[in-house]
Coordinates of N, CA and C in Angstrom, one line a residue:
X240 N 13.9 11.1 15.6 CA 13.6 11.4 14.2 C 14.1 10.3 13.3
X241 N 13.2 10.0 12.3 CA 13.5 8.9 11.4 C 13.9 9.5 10.0
X242 N 14.9 8.9 9.4 CA 15.3 9.3 8.1 C 15.4 8.1 7.1
X243 N 15.0 8.3 5.9 CA 15.3 7.3 4.8 C 16.2 8.0 3.8
X244 N 17.3 7.3 3.5 CA 18.3 7.9 2.6 C 18.6 6.9 1.5
X245 N 18.3 7.3 0.2 CA 18.6 6.5 -0.9 C 19.9 6.7 -1.5
X246 N 20.5 5.7 -2.2 CA 21.8 5.9 -2.9 C 21.8 4.9 -4.0
X247 N 22.8 5.1 -4.9 CA 23.0 4.1 -6.0 C 22.5 4.5 -7.3
X248 N 21.8 5.7 -7.4 CA 21.4 6.1 -8.7 C 22.5 6.6 -9.6
X249 N 22.2 6.9 -10.9 CA 23.2 7.4 -11.8 C 22.8 7.2 -13.2
X250 N 23.8 7.4 -14.1 CA 23.6 7.3 -15.5 C 24.1 6.0 -16.0
X251 N 23.3 5.3 -16.8 CA 23.6 4.0 -17.3 C 23.1 3.9 -18.7
X252 N 23.7 3.1 -19.6 CA 23.2 2.8 -20.9 C 22.1 1.8 -20.9
X253 N 21.3 1.8 -22.0 CA 20.3 0.8 -22.2 C 20.9 -0.6 -22.0
X254 N 20.2 -1.4 -21.3 CA 20.7 -2.8 -21.0 C 21.6 -2.9 -19.8
X255 N 21.9 -1.8 -19.2 CA 22.8 -1.8 -18.1 C 22.1 -2.1 -16.8
X256 N 22.9 -2.1 -15.7 CA 22.3 -2.4 -14.4 C 22.7 -1.4 -13.3
X257 N 21.9 -1.3 -12.3 CA 22.1 -0.4 -11.2 C 21.6 -1.1 -9.9
X258 N 22.1 -0.8 -8.8 CA 21.6 -1.3 -7.5 C 21.3 -0.1 -6.6
X259 N 20.1 0.1 -6.3 CA 19.7 1.2 -5.3 C 19.7 0.6 -3.9
X260 N 20.0 1.5 -3.0 CA 19.9 1.2 -1.5 C 19.1 2.2 -0.8
X261 N 18.4 1.8 0.2 CA 17.7 2.7 1.1 C 17.9 2.3 2.5
X262 N 18.5 3.3 3.3 CA 18.8 3.0 4.7 C 17.9 3.8 5.6
X263 N 17.3 3.1 6.5 CA 16.5 3.8 7.5 C 17.3 4.0 8.8
X264 N 17.2 5.2 9.4 CA 18.0 5.5 10.6 C 17.1 6.4 11.5
X265 N 17.6 6.4 12.8 CA 16.9 7.2 13.8 C 16.2 6.4 14.8
X266 N 15.2 7.0 15.4 CA 14.5 6.3 16.6 C 13.5 5.3 16.1
X267 N 14.0 4.1 15.7 CA 13.2 3.1 15.0 C 13.0 1.9 15.9
X268 N 11.8 1.5 16.2 CA 11.5 0.3 16.9 C 11.3 -0.8 15.9
X269 N 10.5 -0.6 14.9 CA 10.3 -1.7 13.9 C 10.1 -1.1 12.5
X270 N 10.5 -1.8 11.5 CA 10.3 -1.4 10.1 C 9.3 -2.4 9.5
X271 N 8.2 -2.0 9.0 CA 7.3 -2.9 8.4 C 7.5 -2.9 6.9
X272 N 6.4 -2.8 6.2 CA 6.5 -2.8 4.7 C 7.4 -1.7 4.2
X273 N 8.2 -2.0 3.1 CA 9.0 -1.0 2.5 C 8.7 -1.1 1.0
X274 N 9.1 0.0 0.3 CA 8.8 0.0 -1.1 C 9.6 1.0 -1.9
X275 N 9.7 0.7 -3.2 CA 10.3 1.7 -4.1 C 9.3 2.2 -5.0
X276 N 9.3 3.5 -5.3 CA 8.4 4.2 -6.2 C 9.3 5.1 -7.1
X277 N 8.7 5.5 -8.2 CA 9.5 6.4 -9.1 C 8.5 7.4 -9.7
X278 N 9.2 8.5 -10.1 CA 8.4 9.6 -10.7 C 9.2 10.4 -11.7
X279 N 8.5 10.7 -12.8 CA 9.1 11.5 -13.9 C 8.3 12.8 -13.9
X280 N 8.9 13.9 -14.5 CA 8.3 15.2 -14.5 C 6.9 15.1 -15.1
X281 N 5.9 15.7 -14.5 CA 4.6 15.8 -15.0 C 3.7 14.6 -14.8
X282 N 4.3 13.6 -14.2 CA 3.6 12.3 -14.0 C 3.4 12.0 -12.5
X283 N 2.4 11.2 -12.2 CA 2.3 10.8 -10.8 C 3.3 9.8 -10.4
X284 N 3.6 9.8 -9.1 CA 4.6 8.8 -8.6 C 3.9 7.5 -8.7
X285 N 4.7 6.5 -9.2 CA 4.2 5.1 -9.4 C 4.9 4.1 -8.6
X286 N 4.2 3.1 -8.2 CA 4.9 2.0 -7.5 C 5.8 1.2 -8.4
X287 N 6.9 0.8 -7.9 CA 7.8 -0.1 -8.6 C 7.8 -1.4 -8.0
X288 N 8.0 -1.5 -6.7 CA 8.0 -2.8 -6.0 C 7.9 -2.6 -4.5
X289 N 7.3 -3.5 -3.8 CA 7.2 -3.5 -2.4 C 7.7 -4.8 -1.7
X290 N 8.0 -4.7 -0.5 CA 8.5 -5.9 0.2 C 8.0 -5.8 1.7
X291 N 7.4 -6.9 2.2 CA 6.8 -6.9 3.5 C 7.9 -7.2 4.5
X292 N 7.6 -7.1 5.8 CA 8.6 -7.4 6.8 C 9.1 -8.9 6.8
X293 N 8.2 -9.8 6.2 CA 8.6 -11.2 6.1 C 9.1 -11.6 4.8
X294 N 9.3 -10.6 3.9 CA 10.0 -10.8 2.6 C 9.0 -11.0 1.4
X295 N 7.8 -11.0 1.6 CA 6.8 -11.1 0.5 C 7.0 -9.9 -0.4
X296 N 7.0 -10.1 -1.7 CA 7.3 -9.1 -2.7 C 6.1 -8.9 -3.7
X297 N 6.1 -7.7 -4.2 CA 5.1 -7.3 -5.2 C 5.8 -6.4 -6.2
X298 N 5.5 -6.6 -7.5 CA 6.2 -5.7 -8.5 C 5.2 -5.1 -9.5
X299 N 5.5 -4.0 -10.0 CA 4.8 -3.4 -11.2 C 5.1 -4.3 -12.4
X300 N 4.1 -4.5 -13.2 CA 4.2 -5.3 -14.4 C 5.4 -4.9 -15.3
X301 N 5.6 -3.6 -15.3 CA 6.6 -3.1 -16.2 C 8.1 -3.4 -15.8
X302 N 8.2 -3.8 -14.5 CA 9.6 -4.1 -14.0 C 9.8 -5.6 -13.7
X303 N 8.7 -6.3 -13.7 CA 8.8 -7.8 -13.3 C 9.9 -8.4 -14.2
X304 N 10.6 -9.4 -13.7 CA 11.6 -10.1 -14.4 C 12.9 -9.3 -14.6
X305 N 12.9 -8.0 -14.3 CA 14.1 -7.2 -14.5 C 14.6 -6.6 -13.2
X306 N 13.7 -6.3 -12.3 CA 14.0 -5.7 -11.0 C 13.8 -6.7 -9.9
X307 N 14.7 -6.6 -8.9 CA 14.5 -7.5 -7.7 C 14.6 -6.6 -6.4
X308 N 13.6 -6.7 -5.6 CA 13.6 -5.9 -4.3 C 14.0 -6.9 -3.2
X309 N 14.8 -6.4 -2.3 CA 15.2 -7.2 -1.1 C 15.5 -6.3 0.1
X310 N 15.6 -6.9 1.2 CA 15.9 -6.1 2.4 C 16.8 -6.9 3.4
X311 N 17.5 -6.1 4.2 CA 18.3 -6.7 5.3 C 17.7 -6.1 6.5
X312 N 16.9 -6.8 7.3 CA 16.3 -6.2 8.4 C 17.3 -5.8 9.5
X313 N 18.3 -6.5 9.7 CA 19.3 -6.2 10.7 C 20.0 -4.9 10.4
X314 N 20.1 -4.6 9.1 CA 20.8 -3.3 8.7 C 19.7 -2.2 8.4
X315 N 18.5 -2.6 8.5 CA 17.4 -1.6 8.2 C 17.6 -1.0 6.8
X316 N 17.9 -1.9 5.9 CA 18.3 -1.5 4.5 C 17.4 -2.2 3.5
X317 N 17.0 -1.5 2.5 CA 16.3 -2.2 1.4 C 17.1 -1.9 0.1
X318 N 17.0 -2.8 -0.8 CA 17.7 -2.7 -2.1 C 16.8 -2.9 -3.3
X319 N 17.2 -2.4 -4.4 CA 16.5 -2.6 -5.6 C 17.6 -2.9 -6.7
X320 N 17.7 -4.2 -7.1 CA 18.6 -4.5 -8.1 C 17.9 -4.4 -9.5
X321 N 18.4 -3.6 -10.3 CA 17.8 -3.3 -11.6 C 18.7 -3.8 -12.8
X322 N 18.2 -4.6 -13.6 CA 19.0 -5.1 -14.8 C 18.2 -4.8 -16.0
X323 N 18.8 -5.0 -17.2 CA 18.2 -4.8 -18.5 C 17.4 -3.4 -18.5
X324 N 18.1 -2.4 -18.0 CA 17.4 -1.1 -17.9 C 17.0 -0.5 -19.3
X325 N 15.9 0.2 -19.3 CA 15.4 0.8 -20.5 C 15.3 2.3 -20.3
X326 N 15.3 3.1 -21.4 CA 15.1 4.5 -21.2 C 13.8 4.9 -20.4
X327 N 12.8 4.1 -20.6 CA 11.6 4.4 -19.9 C 11.7 4.2 -18.3
X328 N 12.8 3.6 -17.9 CA 13.0 3.4 -16.5 C 13.6 4.7 -15.9
X329 N 13.9 5.7 -16.7 CA 14.5 6.9 -16.2 C 13.5 7.7 -15.4
X330 N 13.9 8.0 -14.1 CA 13.0 8.6 -13.2 C 13.8 8.9 -11.9
X331 N 13.1 9.7 -11.0 CA 13.7 9.8 -9.6 C 13.0 8.6 -8.8
X332 N 13.9 7.8 -8.2 CA 13.4 6.7 -7.4 C 13.4 7.0 -5.9
X333 N 12.2 6.8 -5.3 CA 12.0 7.1 -3.9 C 11.8 5.8 -3.1
X334 N 12.4 5.8 -1.9 CA 12.0 4.7 -1.0 C 11.0 5.1 0.0
X335 N 10.3 4.2 0.5 CA 9.1 4.4 1.4 C 9.1 3.3 2.4
X336 N 8.8 3.6 3.6 CA 8.8 2.6 4.7 C 7.8 2.9 5.7
X337 N 7.1 1.9 6.2 CA 6.2 2.0 7.3 C 7.0 1.7 8.6
X338 N 7.2 2.7 9.4 CA 8.1 2.6 10.6 C 7.4 2.9 11.9
X339 N 7.7 2.1 12.9 CA 7.2 2.4 14.2 C 8.4 2.9 15.1
X340 N 8.2 4.0 15.7 CA 9.3 4.6 16.5 C 9.2 4.1 17.9
X341 N 10.1 4.6 18.8 CA 10.1 4.1 20.2 C 9.0 4.7 21.0
X342 N 8.3 5.6 20.5 CA 7.0 6.1 21.1 C 5.9 5.2 20.7
X343 N 6.2 4.1 19.9 CA 5.2 3.2 19.4 C 4.1 3.8 18.5
X344 N 4.6 4.9 17.8 CA 3.7 5.5 16.8 C 4.2 5.1 15.4
X345 N 3.3 4.7 14.6 CA 3.7 4.3 13.2 C 3.4 5.4 12.2
X346 N 4.3 5.5 11.3 CA 4.2 6.5 10.2 C 4.9 6.1 9.0
X347 N 4.4 6.5 7.8 CA 5.0 6.2 6.6 C 6.0 7.3 6.2
X348 N 7.2 6.9 6.0 CA 8.3 7.9 5.7 C 8.7 7.7 4.2
X349 N 9.2 8.8 3.7 CA 9.8 8.9 2.3 C 11.2 9.4 2.3
X350 N 12.0 8.8 1.4 CA 13.3 9.4 1.2 C 13.2 10.6 0.3
X351 N 14.4 11.2 0.0 CA 14.4 12.4 -0.9 C 14.6 12.0 -2.3
X352 N 14.9 10.7 -2.6 CA 15.0 10.3 -4.0 C 16.4 10.2 -4.5
X353 N 16.6 9.4 -5.5 CA 17.8 9.3 -6.2 C 17.5 9.2 -7.7
X354 N 18.3 9.9 -8.5 CA 18.0 10.0 -10.0 C 18.6 8.8 -10.7
X355 N 17.8 8.1 -11.5 CA 18.2 7.1 -12.4 C 18.0 7.5 -13.8
X356 N 19.0 7.6 -14.6 CA 18.9 8.0 -16.0 C 19.5 6.9 -16.9
X357 N 18.6 6.4 -17.9 CA 19.0 5.4 -18.8 C 19.1 6.0 -20.2
X358 N 20.3 6.0 -20.7 CA 20.5 6.6 -22.1 C 20.2 5.6 -23.2
X359 N 19.9 6.1 -24.4 CA 19.6 5.2 -25.5 C 20.8 4.5 -25.9

């Protein structure tokens, strides 16, 4: 069984910083593309940033220059460094990963989310 667990969310003031982590665990053969998404009540989940297995990154326009996605393949961990946070960044942040298990079946997994709240 594969699990993704996010951590690092919390309450921060405008202009502050947070670092989110997402750890993959379980029967994992390979971890391919990973990503961060976020969702606010009544809105669709939106892409924040993605990172491929070789480190290529992609960002939503709204977070470029402020957020940095990275990963440590040995630790099966992905990070999202967020600086210059704004109230509009307030959301539940979810991690997502394309993982192949030891049965050589690939599946996209989601974490349960971590709340990020940015106060005025």
